Amino acid sequence: MAIPQLSPEERKAALEKAKAARIKRAEVREDLKAGKLTLKEVLDMKDDPVVGRMRVSTLIETMPGYGKAKAEKVMAELHIAESRRLRGLGERQEAALLERLR
């Protein structure tokens, strides 16, 4: 698939949209880390196009007391693929994740 040729205005708009998405995902992670949001609330936001594209591993790493190694271990235990995003979690995976990280 060829990379589309964008005009300078289209490129600038795309960059702004990407920046806004990164900022929103960072805010969600910060709120989760600070305790302003619960894991359940974040998982309920998975239908949001921006939040739904967040990787599950990144979300787990954001939780207090979890780092990369523990996140990988949890994902392996729950049979969640490394590349899985929030939007792609099934009901059973979501329930297992909530049970494991509560």
PDB file of C-alpha atoms in Angstrom:
ATOM      1  CA  MET A   1       0.000   0.000   0.000  1.00  0.00           C
ATOM      2  CA  ALA A   2       1.501   3.301  -1.068  1.00  0.00           C
ATOM      3  CA  ILE A   3       1.805   6.197   1.318  1.00  0.00           C
ATOM      4  CA  PRO A   4      -0.763   8.837   0.373  1.00  0.00           C
ATOM      5  CA  GLN A   5       0.572  12.156  -0.829  1.00  0.00           C
ATOM      6  CA  LEU A   6      -0.910  14.843   1.399  1.00  0.00           C
ATOM      7  CA  SER A   7      -0.992  18.537   0.860  1.00  0.00           C
ATOM      8  CA  PRO A   8       0.735  20.594   3.572  1.00  0.00           C
ATOM      9  CA  GLU A   9      -2.667  21.486   5.064  1.00  0.00           C
ATOM     10  CA  GLU A  10      -3.809  17.854   5.132  1.00  0.00           C
ATOM     11  CA  ARG A  11      -0.497  16.777   6.685  1.00  0.00           C
ATOM     12  CA  LYS A  12      -0.766  19.461   9.370  1.00  0.00           C
ATOM     13  CA  ALA A  13      -4.361  18.416  10.157  1.00  0.00           C
ATOM     14  CA  ALA A  14      -3.330  14.756  10.419  1.00  0.00           C
ATOM     15  CA  LEU A  15      -0.438  15.632  12.726  1.00  0.00           C
ATOM     16  CA  GLU A  16      -2.742  17.695  14.959  1.00  0.00           C
ATOM     17  CA  LYS A  17      -5.261  14.850  15.109  1.00  0.00           C
ATOM     18  CA  ALA A  18      -2.530  12.372  16.079  1.00  0.00           C
ATOM     19  CA  LYS A  19      -1.191  14.746  18.724  1.00  0.00           C
ATOM     20  CA  ALA A  20      -4.669  15.174  20.238  1.00  0.00           C
ATOM     21  CA  ALA A  21      -5.091  11.387  20.388  1.00  0.00           C
ATOM     22  CA  ARG A  22      -1.723  10.915  22.134  1.00  0.00           C
ATOM     23  CA  ILE A  23      -2.607  13.625  24.645  1.00  0.00           C
ATOM     24  CA  LYS A  24      -5.989  12.059  25.419  1.00  0.00           C
ATOM     25  CA  ARG A  25      -4.464   8.591  25.924  1.00  0.00           C
ATOM     26  CA  ALA A  26      -1.795  10.117  28.197  1.00  0.00           C
ATOM     27  CA  GLU A  27      -4.503  11.872  30.235  1.00  0.00           C
ATOM     28  CA  VAL A  28      -6.399   8.601  30.664  1.00  0.00           C
ATOM     29  CA  ARG A  29      -3.207   6.847  31.826  1.00  0.00           C
ATOM     30  CA  GLU A  30      -2.401   9.709  34.235  1.00  0.00           C
ATOM     31  CA  ASP A  31      -5.940   9.647  35.677  1.00  0.00           C
ATOM     32  CA  LEU A  32      -5.733   5.878  36.134  1.00  0.00           C
ATOM     33  CA  LYS A  33      -2.360   6.175  37.826  1.00  0.00           C
ATOM     34  CA  ALA A  34      -3.597   8.966  40.121  1.00  0.00           C
ATOM     35  CA  GLY A  35      -6.730   7.039  41.074  1.00  0.00           C
ATOM     36  CA  LYS A  36      -9.147   9.451  39.380  1.00  0.00           C
ATOM     37  CA  LEU A  37     -10.301   6.617  37.108  1.00  0.00           C
ATOM     38  CA  THR A  38     -10.737   2.934  37.851  1.00  0.00           C
ATOM     39  CA  LEU A  39      -9.745   0.150  35.483  1.00  0.00           C
ATOM     40  CA  LYS A  40     -13.451  -0.610  34.958  1.00  0.00           C
ATOM     41  CA  GLU A  41     -14.111   3.001  33.906  1.00  0.00           C
ATOM     42  CA  VAL A  42     -11.238   2.905  31.433  1.00  0.00           C
ATOM     43  CA  LEU A  43     -12.428  -0.400  29.976  1.00  0.00           C
ATOM     44  CA  ASP A  44     -15.918   1.072  29.637  1.00  0.00           C
ATOM     45  CA  MET A  45     -14.395   3.820  27.479  1.00  0.00           C
ATOM     46  CA  LYS A  46     -13.051   1.295  24.956  1.00  0.00           C
ATOM     47  CA  ASP A  47     -15.731   2.311  22.445  1.00  0.00           C
ATOM     48  CA  ASP A  48     -14.108   5.743  22.272  1.00  0.00           C
ATOM     49  CA  PRO A  49     -12.030   5.658  19.056  1.00  0.00           C
ATOM     50  CA  VAL A  50      -8.992   7.183  20.786  1.00  0.00           C
ATOM     51  CA  VAL A  51      -9.035   5.192  24.035  1.00  0.00           C
ATOM     52  CA  GLY A  52      -9.949   1.967  22.230  1.00  0.00           C
ATOM     53  CA  ARG A  53      -6.662   2.095  20.319  1.00  0.00           C
ATOM     54  CA  MET A  54      -4.584   1.971  23.512  1.00  0.00           C
ATOM     55  CA  ARG A  55      -2.625  -1.255  23.946  1.00  0.00           C
ATOM     56  CA  VAL A  56      -3.691  -3.470  26.838  1.00  0.00           C
ATOM     57  CA  SER A  57      -0.060  -3.896  27.902  1.00  0.00           C
ATOM     58  CA  THR A  58       0.339  -0.109  28.181  1.00  0.00           C
ATOM     59  CA  LEU A  59      -2.785   0.084  30.315  1.00  0.00           C
ATOM     60  CA  ILE A  60      -1.535  -2.635  32.673  1.00  0.00           C
ATOM     61  CA  GLU A  61       1.884  -0.980  32.961  1.00  0.00           C
ATOM     62  CA  THR A  62       0.114   2.211  34.050  1.00  0.00           C
ATOM     63  CA  MET A  63      -1.437   0.495  37.055  1.00  0.00           C
ATOM     64  CA  PRO A  64       0.365   1.188  40.333  1.00  0.00           C
ATOM     65  CA  GLY A  65       2.765  -1.643  41.170  1.00  0.00           C
ATOM     66  CA  TYR A  66       2.963  -2.977  37.617  1.00  0.00           C
ATOM     67  CA  GLY A  67       5.808  -2.625  35.179  1.00  0.00           C
ATOM     68  CA  LYS A  68       6.718  -4.191  31.880  1.00  0.00           C
ATOM     69  CA  ALA A  69       7.593  -7.601  33.337  1.00  0.00           C
ATOM     70  CA  LYS A  70       4.441  -7.930  35.452  1.00  0.00           C
ATOM     71  CA  ALA A  71       2.298  -6.682  32.559  1.00  0.00           C
ATOM     72  CA  GLU A  72       3.754  -9.361  30.264  1.00  0.00           C
ATOM     73  CA  LYS A  73       3.149 -12.014  32.938  1.00  0.00           C
ATOM     74  CA  VAL A  74      -0.486 -10.949  33.443  1.00  0.00           C
ATOM     75  CA  MET A  75      -1.150 -10.904  29.717  1.00  0.00           C
ATOM     76  CA  ALA A  76       0.366 -14.374  29.316  1.00  0.00           C
ATOM     77  CA  GLU A  77      -1.723 -15.727  32.212  1.00  0.00           C
ATOM     78  CA  LEU A  78      -4.911 -14.314  30.704  1.00  0.00           C
ATOM     79  CA  HIS A  79      -4.023 -15.392  27.151  1.00  0.00           C
ATOM     80  CA  ILE A  80      -4.129 -11.837  25.797  1.00  0.00           C
ATOM     81  CA  ALA A  81      -1.915 -11.207  22.770  1.00  0.00           C
ATOM     82  CA  GLU A  82       0.895  -8.671  23.153  1.00  0.00           C
ATOM     83  CA  SER A  83      -0.511  -6.596  20.291  1.00  0.00           C
ATOM     84  CA  ARG A  84      -4.109  -6.537  21.620  1.00  0.00           C
ATOM     85  CA  ARG A  85      -5.765  -3.151  21.979  1.00  0.00           C
ATOM     86  CA  LEU A  86      -8.575  -2.287  24.389  1.00  0.00           C
ATOM     87  CA  ARG A  87     -11.174  -2.221  21.626  1.00  0.00           C
ATOM     88  CA  GLY A  88     -10.249  -5.796  20.704  1.00  0.00           C
ATOM     89  CA  LEU A  89     -10.751  -7.327  24.141  1.00  0.00           C
ATOM     90  CA  GLY A  90     -13.495  -9.917  24.381  1.00  0.00           C
ATOM     91  CA  GLU A  91     -15.976 -10.031  27.260  1.00  0.00           C
ATOM     92  CA  ARG A  92     -14.173 -12.934  28.947  1.00  0.00           C
ATOM     93  CA  GLN A  93     -10.767 -11.297  28.580  1.00  0.00           C
ATOM     94  CA  GLU A  94     -12.122  -8.044  29.994  1.00  0.00           C
ATOM     95  CA  ALA A  95     -13.735  -9.825  32.952  1.00  0.00           C
ATOM     96  CA  ALA A  96     -10.547 -11.814  33.621  1.00  0.00           C
ATOM     97  CA  LEU A  97      -8.457  -8.638  33.449  1.00  0.00           C
ATOM     98  CA  LEU A  98     -10.735  -6.861  35.930  1.00  0.00           C
ATOM     99  CA  GLU A  99     -10.671  -9.875  38.273  1.00  0.00           C
ATOM    100  CA  ARG A 100      -6.867 -10.181  38.081  1.00  0.00           C
ATOM    101  CA  LEU A 101      -6.108  -6.480  38.597  1.00  0.00           C
ATOM    102  CA  ARG A 102      -8.693  -5.496  41.192  1.00  0.00           C
TER     103      ARG A 102
END
